[in-house]
Amino acid sequence: MLLEELIGIAEKQREVRKQICVRCCMSAGCMSSQSAEVKTALEKAVAERQMGDLIEVRRVGCMGLCGPGPLVSVEPNSLLYEHVTPENAGSIIDALTSAGPIKAERCDPQHPFFTRQTLVVRANGGRIDPERIEDYIEAGGYRALHHVLTEMQPPQAIEAIIKSGLRGRGGAGYPTGLKWATVAKSVGKQKFVVCNGDEGDPGAFMDRSVLESDPHSVIEGMAIAGYAIGADQGFIYVRAEYPLAISRLQVAIRQAKQHGLIGSAIFESTFNFNVDIRIGAGAFVCGEETALMASIEGKRGQPRPRPPFPAESGLWGFPTLINNVETFANIAPIINRGPEWYAGFGTEKSKGTKVFALTGKIQNTGLIEVPMGITIREIVEELGGGAPEGAKLKAVQTGGPSGGCIPAEHFDASIDYESLTQLGSIMGSGGMVVMDDQTNMVEVARFYMQFCMEESCGKCVPCRAGTVQMYHLLAKIAARQATMKDLELLEELCDLVKNTSLCGLGQTAPNPVLSTLRYFRNEYLELLQPAG
Amino acid sequence: MKVVKPALPSPDKRWKIVDAKMRRFGYQGHALIETLHAVQQSFGYLDEEALRFVVKALHVPPSRVYGVATFYNFFTLKPQGVHTCVVCLGTACYVKGAERVLAAIERAAGIKSGETTPDNQLSLLTVRCIGACAIAPAVVYDGNVSGKQTAEQAVEKLKGYLHNAA
Amino acid sequence: MAVKTLTIDGKHVGAEESETILEAATDAGINIPTLCHLDGLTNVAACRLCLVEVAGTKKLLPSCVTKVAEGMEVKTDTERLRKYRLMILELLFAERNHVCSVCVSNGHCELQSRAHQLGMMHVRFQYLYPNALVDASHERFVVDHNRCILCTRCVRVCDEIEGAHTWDVMGRGTASRVITDLNQPWGTSESCTSCGKCVHVCPTGALFEKGRSVAEMAKRREFLPYLAMMREGAR
Ligand SMILES: Cc1cc2nc3c(=O)[nH]c(=O)nc-3n(C[C@H](O)[C@H](O)[C@H](O)COP(=O)(O)O)c2cc1C
Ligand code: SF4
Ligand code: SF4
Ligand code: SF4
């Protein structure tokens, strides 16, 4: 593959494009409400009306507003329809030629849900067909890889990522460029690039959507990383619960290989890079990097103490770079548009944009990409459209089982790594679950503790045996059978498990308890019995 | 040491699929999880015969194979029912009442999560999060995700399953 | 070998750079409590009893795997550490069914002696009373899951020293159990050589020899560092 061929593919795409493009979301969310049937109906309607020369029906990835799916959009008319059914799909086509009334529900593309977003990672979502590499190339895909391979030395590529200020999107927010530099410096006969697509945090589906809607962006990011650190093999670890993401990735890898965009001598350089998929098997702890690597090695997914960090000794003992799906998806845009452009978004210490999965008791549920530094209130009230009728918002949970609940009085806090940590929660991977005043916070803490207890790998004592005891205490409190003494014991346990557990799962397992105790202590106290 | 390839447990074609997967990995131990996936996909569950075959083919100690097979929720050592119903218990689903949906299903089917009906028609399972949070609560019937499920809808759907069986 | 100097509990200590804090402390006559660690086996840092405070980091570090460094200031016996260690022991006692008075290892048990050493008076947590089994199918040995603390010493010695890999762990979280082969009765295991190493490294009465009655099962561990050393030498 040469640059000319790449440009050729993009141009050919533009030539064969029809005047009108009807896009039908084929992501897991919309597909569960029959979007495949909707697409067939749309295609049938076009064929019946013999408008195949004018209108193209395209399968696309996630448009973001997953709640009222299936979604269908029409370009260039900028129309958007929600709750589309196979029955009323035909009327969308009719409306294009004013041959009939629209029976499908209109959705306002000018709603703040859409206009307040800044799309970097999700720019192709809802626009391109994720199963056609030509679509990705037309949208400028693989140009960044070409640029890096032909115009940049590996240290320059790393420098660009450092300058962009990008921090890991998998939860901890470690500066990506620094991590790359460390792995680049490590010596080893072999090095690996691993993409963490385990996304085990319940309430999060950003990575699923990126993999389903724009798989090539992750592959391109990994290849650039491979060049920068000197690796020729990449692994994408995807959880088994995401079959559609797995199959789209398989298609994407095959197409990229066929086009010589991964494999050997990419863009006629000396750089070789291959990507393989490894499928998880249902264990939250496998999102932790050392557990994930054990799992790729075919073992029980149990973490091990760090150091040594994967950067020195990772997969099979070789230096390994491990980044999150969204982190990799940010790489090509940063190279294409420059680190300064990227660093222009966000706050001083948290640059760029972040994708959040907005769910729970809120009008608009779905995926949003917003610049860092936006407030929780803007997200919840403007993009999210506020509480459903009659409900009053109480808190937003971020960071899943490792995070905490941020109460309504702190909704003016800015979304960045530091502020969220200060509030006793974490950025986490991007799950944002909105809770209303019907939500019982002790129950929420119990819910998360049950999760951690069942997901604890069992290796270290504080987490294995401590989460069980915390769960029992929470259940006892919820059942109005506990006294102040039990609450004190619970707090002692939180302190123990947080400070003595081996890996991040145990170290953060007490967070949901600690944050609900911090902001909603009364709800606990009301349930306590006088000491008997 | 020369690698001695064990004979397939039976002429059943599905073993060929499993064998092909192992061959792709050069019968190396790190293929264990991928191999167990292949077995479960082909046969629906992992029985002792399959585990013993994997032990021999990949040269992995039996206790390690068993340890891996029981570490991951996705693997099951018991055969599943004709139909499966998986209730998502992720946070968004939880906030939107997934526990009520699960309780209703348990009542209607007369089994608890993790169990299979005595007539082997239905296995009821729960899962941590399938990433369908925007359409919570979500239930997966025979591999197909349905969103915004109410307890009534879920029970109605299962009636179809239990009824079809009869 | 470069020598590093550090202080442990205020005492100046010299240690080779490849040594861990635990090794340096032991050489200096400072006792750090452990359970999963055993000389001659790889360290897994799982029991968390050996955590120590190191100046300059808020994180507690497992001394069994943390290498010494020049100028390191280590504290092994602060009030905070004592409190955490006690709670970890309490958690272990509540997790399975440890009834010392009827145990073959009474008086020879590391869990029991840690509890004495750290002054554990009572367990504040709810006893989980799991339904744990005893497998006496092996002709010479017994495994009693009621007393297992999941330290995985048996797994490691059988794999790393004996080379049989009879043991492993099944399940996860608090439902984890040590198993032999395909979770079958030990007596039917095809890989076990009946060498007895696992029995002797087990810190509690979970693994013992048949025919021992209460308090009779003292264990021999001297073979282990020796075997490990010979193994190293042969490499
Ligand atoms: C219990 C646990 C679960 C985790 N789950 C994930 C996950 O699902 N996805 C992810 O990208 N990172 C997860 N992480 C973080 C990873 O260990 C690692 O920090 C991350 O993949 C690094 O990528 P980044 O620097 O791009 O964020 C998890 C960490 C812990 C402790
Ligand atoms: S903290 Fe929990 S998950 Fe992590 S190693 Fe310990 S037991 Fe396993
Ligand atoms: S007796 Fe020896 S071979 Fe048998 S399980 Fe114990 S350590 Fe392994
Ligand atoms: S049987 Fe003994 S050695 Fe093995 S894990 Fe249990 S307590 Fe440790």
Short mmCIF file of N, CA, C and O and ligand atoms in Angstrom, two decimals, chain A residues 285 302-304 455-464 501-507, ligand 2:
data_model
loop_
_atom_site.label_atom_id
_atom_site.label_comp_id
_atom_site.label_asym_id
_atom_site.label_seq_id
_atom_site.Cartn_x
_atom_site.Cartn_y
_atom_site.Cartn_z
N VAL A 285 -11.92 -8.62 36.98
CA VAL A 285 -10.55 -8.35 37.39
C VAL A 285 -9.59 -8.41 36.20
O VAL A 285 -8.51 -7.84 36.24
N GLN A 302 -5.41 -13.63 37.56
CA GLN A 302 -5.10 -13.07 38.87
C GLN A 302 -3.97 -12.07 38.76
O GLN A 302 -2.96 -12.32 38.11
N PRO A 303 -4.15 -10.90 39.38
CA PRO A 303 -3.11 -9.88 39.33
C PRO A 303 -1.87 -10.35 40.08
O PRO A 303 -1.93 -11.25 40.91
N ARG A 304 -0.77 -9.70 39.79
CA ARG A 304 0.45 -9.96 40.53
C ARG A 304 0.99 -8.61 41.01
O ARG A 304 0.60 -7.57 40.49
N GLU A 455 -16.49 -10.58 42.22
CA GLU A 455 -15.44 -10.45 41.21
C GLU A 455 -14.03 -10.53 41.79
O GLU A 455 -13.06 -10.55 41.05
N SER A 456 -13.92 -10.51 43.11
CA SER A 456 -12.60 -10.64 43.72
C SER A 456 -11.94 -11.92 43.23
O SER A 456 -12.58 -12.97 43.20
N CYS A 457 -10.68 -11.84 42.86
CA CYS A 457 -10.05 -13.03 42.30
C CYS A 457 -9.73 -14.04 43.39
O CYS A 457 -9.53 -15.21 43.12
N GLY A 458 -9.65 -13.57 44.64
CA GLY A 458 -9.42 -14.51 45.73
C GLY A 458 -7.97 -14.67 46.12
O GLY A 458 -7.64 -15.48 46.99
N LYS A 459 -7.10 -13.91 45.48
CA LYS A 459 -5.68 -14.12 45.75
C LYS A 459 -5.26 -13.55 47.11
O LYS A 459 -4.63 -14.24 47.91
N CYS A 460 -5.61 -12.30 47.39
CA CYS A 460 -5.11 -11.71 48.64
C CYS A 460 -6.22 -11.66 49.69
O CYS A 460 -7.40 -11.55 49.38
N VAL A 461 -5.82 -11.76 50.94
CA VAL A 461 -6.78 -11.95 52.02
C VAL A 461 -7.71 -10.74 52.23
O VAL A 461 -8.92 -10.92 52.34
N PRO A 462 -7.19 -9.51 52.27
CA PRO A 462 -8.10 -8.39 52.60
C PRO A 462 -9.26 -8.27 51.62
O PRO A 462 -10.40 -8.05 52.04
N CYS A 463 -8.97 -8.43 50.34
CA CYS A 463 -10.03 -8.29 49.36
C CYS A 463 -10.93 -9.52 49.37
O CYS A 463 -12.15 -9.41 49.40
N ARG A 464 -10.35 -10.71 49.35
CA ARG A 464 -11.15 -11.93 49.29
C ARG A 464 -12.08 -12.05 50.50
O ARG A 464 -13.28 -12.23 50.36
N SER A 501 -4.91 -4.17 50.08
CA SER A 501 -5.17 -5.12 49.01
C SER A 501 -4.07 -5.07 47.96
O SER A 501 -3.38 -4.07 47.81
N LEU A 502 -3.96 -6.18 47.25
CA LEU A 502 -2.87 -6.31 46.29
C LEU A 502 -3.10 -5.48 45.04
O LEU A 502 -2.20 -4.84 44.52
N CYS A 503 -4.31 -5.50 44.50
CA CYS A 503 -4.51 -4.81 43.23
C CYS A 503 -5.61 -3.76 43.34
O CYS A 503 -6.26 -3.62 44.37
N GLY A 504 -5.80 -3.05 42.25
CA GLY A 504 -6.76 -1.96 42.21
C GLY A 504 -8.17 -2.37 42.56
O GLY A 504 -8.94 -1.57 43.10
N LEU A 505 -8.55 -3.62 42.28
CA LEU A 505 -9.92 -4.01 42.59
C LEU A 505 -10.18 -3.89 44.08
O LEU A 505 -11.13 -3.24 44.52
N GLY A 506 -9.33 -4.49 44.87
CA GLY A 506 -9.51 -4.41 46.31
C GLY A 506 -9.27 -3.01 46.83
O GLY A 506 -10.00 -2.51 47.68
N GLN A 507 -8.24 -2.35 46.28
CA GLN A 507 -7.90 -1.02 46.78
C GLN A 507 -9.03 -0.01 46.57
O GLN A 507 -9.13 0.97 47.30
S1 SF4 D 2 -7.29 -7.13 45.56
FE1 SF4 D 2 -8.86 -8.67 45.13
S2 SF4 D 2 -8.80 -8.92 42.93
FE2 SF4 D 2 -6.91 -7.89 43.52
S3 SF4 D 2 -5.43 -9.53 43.86
FE3 SF4 D 2 -6.41 -9.17 45.83
S4 SF4 D 2 -8.11 -10.64 45.85
FE4 SF4 D 2 -7.45 -10.47 43.76
#
